[in-house]
CSV table of C-alpha atoms (C1' of nucleotides) in Angstrom, one decimal:
chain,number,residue,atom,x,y,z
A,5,UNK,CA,4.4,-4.6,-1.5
A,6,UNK,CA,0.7,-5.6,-2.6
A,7,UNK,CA,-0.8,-2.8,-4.2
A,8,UNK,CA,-4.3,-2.7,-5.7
A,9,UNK,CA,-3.4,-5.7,-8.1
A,10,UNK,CA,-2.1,-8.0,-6.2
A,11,UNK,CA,-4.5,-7.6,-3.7
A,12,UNK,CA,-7.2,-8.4,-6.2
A,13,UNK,CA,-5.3,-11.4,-7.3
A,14,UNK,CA,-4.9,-12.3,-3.7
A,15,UNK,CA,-8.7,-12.4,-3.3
A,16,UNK,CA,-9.3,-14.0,-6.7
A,17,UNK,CA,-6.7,-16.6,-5.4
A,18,UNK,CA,-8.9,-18.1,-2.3
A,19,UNK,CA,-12.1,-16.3,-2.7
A,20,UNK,CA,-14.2,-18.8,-4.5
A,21,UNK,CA,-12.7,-21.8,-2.0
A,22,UNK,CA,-13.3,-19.9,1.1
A,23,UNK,CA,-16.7,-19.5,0.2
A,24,UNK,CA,-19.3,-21.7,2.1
A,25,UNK,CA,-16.7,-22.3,4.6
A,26,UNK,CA,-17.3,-22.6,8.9
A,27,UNK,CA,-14.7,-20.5,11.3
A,28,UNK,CA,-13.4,-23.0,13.7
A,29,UNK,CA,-10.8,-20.8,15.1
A,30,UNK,CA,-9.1,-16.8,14.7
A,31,UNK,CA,-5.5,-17.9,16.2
A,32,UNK,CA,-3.5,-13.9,16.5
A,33,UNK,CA,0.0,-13.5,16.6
A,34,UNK,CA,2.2,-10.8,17.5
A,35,UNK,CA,-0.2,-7.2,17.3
A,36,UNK,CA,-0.6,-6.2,13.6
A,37,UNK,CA,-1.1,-2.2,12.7
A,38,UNK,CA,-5.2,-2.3,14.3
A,39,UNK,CA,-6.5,-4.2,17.0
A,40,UNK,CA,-8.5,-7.1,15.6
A,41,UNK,CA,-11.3,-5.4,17.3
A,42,UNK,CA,-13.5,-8.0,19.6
A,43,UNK,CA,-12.5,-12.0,21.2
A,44,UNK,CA,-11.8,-14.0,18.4
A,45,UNK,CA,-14.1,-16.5,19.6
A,46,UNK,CA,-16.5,-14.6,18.9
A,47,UNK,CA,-15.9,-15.8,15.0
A,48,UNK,CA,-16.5,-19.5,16.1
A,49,UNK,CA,-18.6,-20.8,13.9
A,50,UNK,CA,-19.3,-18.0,11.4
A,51,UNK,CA,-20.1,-18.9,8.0
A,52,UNK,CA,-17.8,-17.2,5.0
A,53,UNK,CA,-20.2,-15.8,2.5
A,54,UNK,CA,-17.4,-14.7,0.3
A,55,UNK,CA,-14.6,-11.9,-0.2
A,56,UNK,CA,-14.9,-8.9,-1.8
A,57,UNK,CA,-12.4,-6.1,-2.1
A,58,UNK,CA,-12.5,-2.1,-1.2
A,59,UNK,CA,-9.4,-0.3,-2.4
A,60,UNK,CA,-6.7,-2.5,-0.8
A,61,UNK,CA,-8.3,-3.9,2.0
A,62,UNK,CA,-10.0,-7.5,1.6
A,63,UNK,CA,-13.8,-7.8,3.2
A,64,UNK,CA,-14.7,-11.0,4.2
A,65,UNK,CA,-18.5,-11.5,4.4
A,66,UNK,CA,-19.9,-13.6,6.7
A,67,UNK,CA,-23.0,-14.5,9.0
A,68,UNK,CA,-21.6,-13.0,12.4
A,69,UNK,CA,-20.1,-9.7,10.3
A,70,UNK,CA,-17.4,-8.2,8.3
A,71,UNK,CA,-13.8,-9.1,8.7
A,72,UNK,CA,-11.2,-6.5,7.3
A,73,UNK,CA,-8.0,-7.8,5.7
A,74,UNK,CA,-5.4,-5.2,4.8
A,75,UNK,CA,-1.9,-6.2,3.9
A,76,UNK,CA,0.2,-3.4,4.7
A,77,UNK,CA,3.8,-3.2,2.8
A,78,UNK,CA,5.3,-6.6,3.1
A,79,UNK,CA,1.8,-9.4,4.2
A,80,UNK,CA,1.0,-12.1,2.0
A,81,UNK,CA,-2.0,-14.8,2.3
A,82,UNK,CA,-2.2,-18.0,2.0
A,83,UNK,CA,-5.0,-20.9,2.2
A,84,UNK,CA,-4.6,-24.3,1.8
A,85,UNK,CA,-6.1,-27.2,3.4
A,86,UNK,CA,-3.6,-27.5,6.3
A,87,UNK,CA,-0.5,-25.4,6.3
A,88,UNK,CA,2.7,-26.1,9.0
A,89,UNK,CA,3.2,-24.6,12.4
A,90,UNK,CA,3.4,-20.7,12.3
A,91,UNK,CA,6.5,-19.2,11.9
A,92,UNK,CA,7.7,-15.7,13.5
A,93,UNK,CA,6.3,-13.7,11.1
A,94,UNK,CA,2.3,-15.3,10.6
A,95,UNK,CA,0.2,-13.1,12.4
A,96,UNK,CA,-3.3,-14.3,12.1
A,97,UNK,CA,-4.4,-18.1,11.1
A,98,UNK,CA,-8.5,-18.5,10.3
A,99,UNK,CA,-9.3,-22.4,11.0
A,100,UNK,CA,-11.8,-23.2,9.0
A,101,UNK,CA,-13.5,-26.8,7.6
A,102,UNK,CA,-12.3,-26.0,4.3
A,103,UNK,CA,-8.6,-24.9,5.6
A,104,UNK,CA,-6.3,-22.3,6.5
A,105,UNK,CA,-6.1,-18.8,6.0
A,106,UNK,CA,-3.1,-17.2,7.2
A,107,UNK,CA,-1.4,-13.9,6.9
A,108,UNK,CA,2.3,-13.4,6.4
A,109,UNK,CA,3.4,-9.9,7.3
A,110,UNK,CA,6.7,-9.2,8.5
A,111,UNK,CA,6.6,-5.4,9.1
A,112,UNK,CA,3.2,-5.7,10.4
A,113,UNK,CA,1.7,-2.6,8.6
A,114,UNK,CA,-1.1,-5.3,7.6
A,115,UNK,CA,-4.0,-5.6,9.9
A,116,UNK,CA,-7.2,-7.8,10.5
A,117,UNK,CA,-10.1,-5.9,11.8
A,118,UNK,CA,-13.3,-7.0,12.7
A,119,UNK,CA,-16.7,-5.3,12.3
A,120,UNK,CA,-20.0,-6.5,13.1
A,121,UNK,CA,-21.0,-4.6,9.6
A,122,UNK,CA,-20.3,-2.4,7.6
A,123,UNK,CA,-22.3,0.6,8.9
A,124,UNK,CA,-20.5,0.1,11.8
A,125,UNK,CA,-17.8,3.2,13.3
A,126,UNK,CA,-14.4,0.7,12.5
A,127,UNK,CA,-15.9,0.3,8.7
A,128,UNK,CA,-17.0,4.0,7.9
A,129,UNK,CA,-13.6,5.1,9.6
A,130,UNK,CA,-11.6,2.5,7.7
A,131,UNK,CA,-13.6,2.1,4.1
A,132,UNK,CA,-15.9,6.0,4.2
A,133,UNK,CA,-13.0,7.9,2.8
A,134,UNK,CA,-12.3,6.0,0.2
A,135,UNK,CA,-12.7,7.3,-3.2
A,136,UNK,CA,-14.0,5.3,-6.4
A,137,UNK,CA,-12.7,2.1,-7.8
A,138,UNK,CA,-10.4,2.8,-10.4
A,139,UNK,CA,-11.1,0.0,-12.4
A,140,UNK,CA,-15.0,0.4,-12.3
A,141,UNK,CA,-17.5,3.1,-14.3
A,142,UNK,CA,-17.3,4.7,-10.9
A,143,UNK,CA,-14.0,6.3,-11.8
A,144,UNK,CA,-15.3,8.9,-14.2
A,145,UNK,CA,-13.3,11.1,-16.1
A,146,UNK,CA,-14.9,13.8,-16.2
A,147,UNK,CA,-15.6,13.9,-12.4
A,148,UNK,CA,-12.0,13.5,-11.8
A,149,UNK,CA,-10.6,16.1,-14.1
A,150,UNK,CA,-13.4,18.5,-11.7
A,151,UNK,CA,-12.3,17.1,-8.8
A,152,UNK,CA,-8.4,17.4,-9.7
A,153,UNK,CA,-9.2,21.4,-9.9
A,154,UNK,CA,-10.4,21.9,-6.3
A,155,UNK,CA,-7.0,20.6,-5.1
A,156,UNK,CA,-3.8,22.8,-4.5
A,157,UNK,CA,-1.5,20.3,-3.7
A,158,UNK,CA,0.7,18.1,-5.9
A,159,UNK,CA,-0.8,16.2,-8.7
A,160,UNK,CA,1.6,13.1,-7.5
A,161,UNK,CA,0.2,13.7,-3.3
A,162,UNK,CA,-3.7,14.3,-4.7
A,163,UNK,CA,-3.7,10.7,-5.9
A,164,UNK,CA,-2.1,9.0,-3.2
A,165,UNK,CA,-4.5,10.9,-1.1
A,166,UNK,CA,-6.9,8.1,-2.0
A,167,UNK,CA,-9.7,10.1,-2.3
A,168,UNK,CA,-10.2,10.5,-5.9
A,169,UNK,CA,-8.9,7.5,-6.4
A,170,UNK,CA,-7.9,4.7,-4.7
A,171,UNK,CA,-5.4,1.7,-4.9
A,172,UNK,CA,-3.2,4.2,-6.8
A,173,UNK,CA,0.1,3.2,-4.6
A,174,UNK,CA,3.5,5.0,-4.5
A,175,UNK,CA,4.9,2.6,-7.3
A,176,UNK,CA,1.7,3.1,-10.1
A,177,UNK,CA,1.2,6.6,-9.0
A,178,UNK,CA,5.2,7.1,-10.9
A,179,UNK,CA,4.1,5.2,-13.9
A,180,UNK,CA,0.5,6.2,-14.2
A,181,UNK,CA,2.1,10.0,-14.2
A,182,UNK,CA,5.1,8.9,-16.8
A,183,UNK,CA,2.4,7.3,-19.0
A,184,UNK,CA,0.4,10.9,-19.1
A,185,UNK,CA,3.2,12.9,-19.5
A,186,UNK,CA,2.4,14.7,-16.1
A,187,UNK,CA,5.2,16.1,-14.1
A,188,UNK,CA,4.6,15.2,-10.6
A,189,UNK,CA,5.2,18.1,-9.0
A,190,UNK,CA,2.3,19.7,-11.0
A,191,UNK,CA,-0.3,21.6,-8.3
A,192,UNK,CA,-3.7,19.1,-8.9
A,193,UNK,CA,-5.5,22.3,-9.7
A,194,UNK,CA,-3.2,22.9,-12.7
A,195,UNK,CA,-3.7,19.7,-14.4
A,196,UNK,CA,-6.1,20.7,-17.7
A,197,UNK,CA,-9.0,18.8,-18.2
A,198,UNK,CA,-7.4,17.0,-21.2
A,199,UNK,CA,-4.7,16.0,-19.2
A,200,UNK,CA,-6.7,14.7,-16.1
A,201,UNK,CA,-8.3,12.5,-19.0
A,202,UNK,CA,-4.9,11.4,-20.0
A,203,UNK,CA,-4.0,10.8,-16.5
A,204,UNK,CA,-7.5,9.0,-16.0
A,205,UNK,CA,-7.0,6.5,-19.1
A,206,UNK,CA,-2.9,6.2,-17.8
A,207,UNK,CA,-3.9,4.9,-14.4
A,208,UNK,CA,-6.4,2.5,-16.0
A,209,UNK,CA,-4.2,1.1,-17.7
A,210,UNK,CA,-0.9,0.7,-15.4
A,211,UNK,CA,-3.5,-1.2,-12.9
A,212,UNK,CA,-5.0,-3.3,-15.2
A,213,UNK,CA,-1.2,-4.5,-17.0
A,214,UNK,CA,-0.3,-4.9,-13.4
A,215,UNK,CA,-3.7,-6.9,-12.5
A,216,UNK,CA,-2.7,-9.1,-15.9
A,217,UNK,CA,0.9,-9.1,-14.4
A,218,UNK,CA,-0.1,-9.6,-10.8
A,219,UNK,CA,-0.8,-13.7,-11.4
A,220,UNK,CA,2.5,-14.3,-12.2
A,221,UNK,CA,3.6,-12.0,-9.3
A,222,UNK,CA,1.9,-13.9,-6.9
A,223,UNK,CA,2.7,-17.2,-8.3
A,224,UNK,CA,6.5,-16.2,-7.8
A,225,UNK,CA,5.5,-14.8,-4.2
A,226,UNK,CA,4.0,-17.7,-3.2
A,227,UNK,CA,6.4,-20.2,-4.6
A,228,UNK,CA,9.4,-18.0,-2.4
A,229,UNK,CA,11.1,-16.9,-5.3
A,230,UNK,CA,11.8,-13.7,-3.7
A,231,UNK,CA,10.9,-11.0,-5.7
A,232,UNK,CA,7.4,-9.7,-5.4
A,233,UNK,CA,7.1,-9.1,-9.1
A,234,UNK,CA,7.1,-5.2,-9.6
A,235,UNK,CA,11.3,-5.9,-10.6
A,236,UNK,CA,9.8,-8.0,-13.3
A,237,UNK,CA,6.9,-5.5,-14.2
A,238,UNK,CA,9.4,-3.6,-16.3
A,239,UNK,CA,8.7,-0.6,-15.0
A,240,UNK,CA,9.3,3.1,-17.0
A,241,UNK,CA,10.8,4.9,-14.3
A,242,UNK,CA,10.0,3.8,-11.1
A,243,UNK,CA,13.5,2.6,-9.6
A,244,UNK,CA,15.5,3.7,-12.4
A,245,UNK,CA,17.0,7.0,-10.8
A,246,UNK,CA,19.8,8.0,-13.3
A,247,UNK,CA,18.9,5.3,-16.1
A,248,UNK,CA,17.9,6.6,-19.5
A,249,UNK,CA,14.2,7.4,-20.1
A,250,UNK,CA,12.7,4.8,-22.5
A,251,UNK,CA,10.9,7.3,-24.3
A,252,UNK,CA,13.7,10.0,-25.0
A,253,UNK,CA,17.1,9.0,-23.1
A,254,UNK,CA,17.2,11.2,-20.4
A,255,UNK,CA,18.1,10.3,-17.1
A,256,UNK,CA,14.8,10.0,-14.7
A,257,UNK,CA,15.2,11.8,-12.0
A,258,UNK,CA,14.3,10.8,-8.2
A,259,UNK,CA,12.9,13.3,-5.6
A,260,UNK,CA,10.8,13.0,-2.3
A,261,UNK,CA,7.2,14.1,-1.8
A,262,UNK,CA,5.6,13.9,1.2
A,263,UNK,CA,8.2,11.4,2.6
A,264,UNK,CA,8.0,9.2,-0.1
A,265,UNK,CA,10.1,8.2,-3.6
A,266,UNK,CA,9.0,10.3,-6.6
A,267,UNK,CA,10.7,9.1,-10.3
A,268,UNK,CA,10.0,10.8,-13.5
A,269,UNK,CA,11.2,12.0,-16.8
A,270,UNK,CA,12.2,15.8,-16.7
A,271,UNK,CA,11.7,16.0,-20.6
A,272,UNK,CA,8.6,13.7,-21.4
A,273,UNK,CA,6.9,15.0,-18.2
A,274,UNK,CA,7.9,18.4,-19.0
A,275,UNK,CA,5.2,20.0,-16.7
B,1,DA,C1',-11.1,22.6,6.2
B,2,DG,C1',-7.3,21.6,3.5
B,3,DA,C1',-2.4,20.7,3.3
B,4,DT,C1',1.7,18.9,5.4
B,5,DG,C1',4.4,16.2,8.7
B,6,DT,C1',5.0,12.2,11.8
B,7,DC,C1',4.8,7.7,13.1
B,8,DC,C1',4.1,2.7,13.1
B,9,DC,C1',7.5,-1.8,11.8
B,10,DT,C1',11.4,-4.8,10.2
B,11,DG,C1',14.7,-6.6,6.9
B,12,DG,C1',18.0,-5.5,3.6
B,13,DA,C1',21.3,-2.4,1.7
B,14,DA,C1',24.6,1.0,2.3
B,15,DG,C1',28.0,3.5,4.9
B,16,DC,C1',31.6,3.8,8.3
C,14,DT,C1',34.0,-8.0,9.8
C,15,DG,C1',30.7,-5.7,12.5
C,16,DC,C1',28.3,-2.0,13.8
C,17,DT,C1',25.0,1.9,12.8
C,18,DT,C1',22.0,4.4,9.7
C,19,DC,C1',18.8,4.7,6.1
C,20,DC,C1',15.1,3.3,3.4
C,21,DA,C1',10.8,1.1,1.7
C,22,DG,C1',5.6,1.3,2.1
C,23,DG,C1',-0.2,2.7,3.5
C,24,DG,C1',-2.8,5.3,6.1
C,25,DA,C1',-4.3,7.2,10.8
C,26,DC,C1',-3.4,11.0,13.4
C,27,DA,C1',-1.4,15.5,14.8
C,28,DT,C1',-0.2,20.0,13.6
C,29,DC,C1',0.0,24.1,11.0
DNA sequence: AGATGTCCCTGGAAGC
DNA sequence: TGCTTCCAGGGACATC
């Protein structure tokens, strides 16, 4: 489940030793969540520029355009000089000169899209929504705390939303919430302005212990451990329906928002 | 226009 | 033991 840290790592992993790099082929597997978006021999011979990252999708820069990588719930990559034949669930090898890059993605929510740039419809449809980089001066605090107050809906759906934030994910939105001491279920538009800073400075730092955290994560991915690390991230109450709250004792408590898992501690995130 | 619900997909766990 | 059902997740799209 690669959230906004792993991702990074991901790209950190390969970005550097992609770079410079000639496509030979785009081999596709089975269809991923998008179309890829044009004839992959179109990519022949592109040239990688390098890889930068948007949220949780992966942009690969190069001299014949832009290609997306997003990697759903479950997708993984992986370069490496030469890799073995592609099993059932690698969905999209890119031959190049310097090696492989292939994605792993057995529920397929990932996807590999293709634009010729990134003025073009795919990109502002895919990356225009997206709100500012947590992790950059472009997440303000003060603009967020304003923004939080022209939202009705719940504090815990506002920041999935993505667009105040992004690569806030189901998992960090939990902790990030525990860590400010916000109940979940708190309307957006409710959430004082010395709170939203809380909550600002909270999801700071859940991404960036998980960004320290994500290395040995993906080490343990990689090397088929298993476990894609968030077991061993320790978390405060994501998961831990019924256990006692590390802060006070009391059992966190599990609901659903929006279709989705919501954990949190009914006394330390009182409202 | 903003908020909410639905769907895509598959493997693993839980329930019968 | 073997079947069925549920659940996890991001994000586009449909609907209210």
């Amino acid at each position: 489940m690669p959230e906004l840290p792993e991702v990074e790592v991901t790209r950190r992993s390969f970005a550097d030793r992609i770079a410079g790099a000639t496509v030979q082929q785009l081999a596709m597997g089975k269809p991923l969540r998008w179309p890829l978006g044009c004839d992959p021999v179109q990519l022949q011979g592109a040239r990688v520029h390098g890889v930068s990252r948007r949220g949780k999708y992966l942009l690969m820069h190069t001299s014949h355009g832009v290609l997306l990588w997003h990697l759903g719930m479950s997708g993984s990559l992986q370069f490496a000089p030469a890799l073995p034949a592609r099993g059932v669930h690698d969905h999209a090898d890119l031959r190049t000169d310097l090696g492989v890059l292939r994605l792993h993605d057995p529920r397929r929510f990932g996807a590999v899209v293709w634009c010729p740039d990134l003025d073009a419809p795919v990109a502002r449809k895919l990356l225009g929504g997206l709100g500012p980089e947590p992790l950059t001066d472009a997440f303000d605090a003060q603009a967020f705390a304003r923004a939080l107050k022209l939202k009705r809906a719940s504090i815990k759906q506002v920041l999935l939303a993505g667009d105040l934030v992004v690569g806030v994910g189901n998992i960090y939105c939990s902790e990030a919430l525990f860590l400010a001491g916000i109940r979940p279920t708190c309307r957006a538009d409710r959430v004082s302005v010395a709170r939203a800073v809380r909550l600002h400075a909270a999801i700071r730092s859940v991404l960036e212990r998980a960004l320290a955290m994500g290395g040995s994560t993906l080490r343990d991915f990689s090397n088929a451990q298993g476990q894609t690390g968030y077991f061993q991230m320790d978390a405060a109450v994501y998961g831990r329906a019924g256990e006692p709250c590390r802060a006070c004792g009391t059992p966190i408590r599990q609901i659903r928002q929006g279709q989705r898992s919501t954990f949190f501690c009914p006394v330390c995130q009182a409202r």
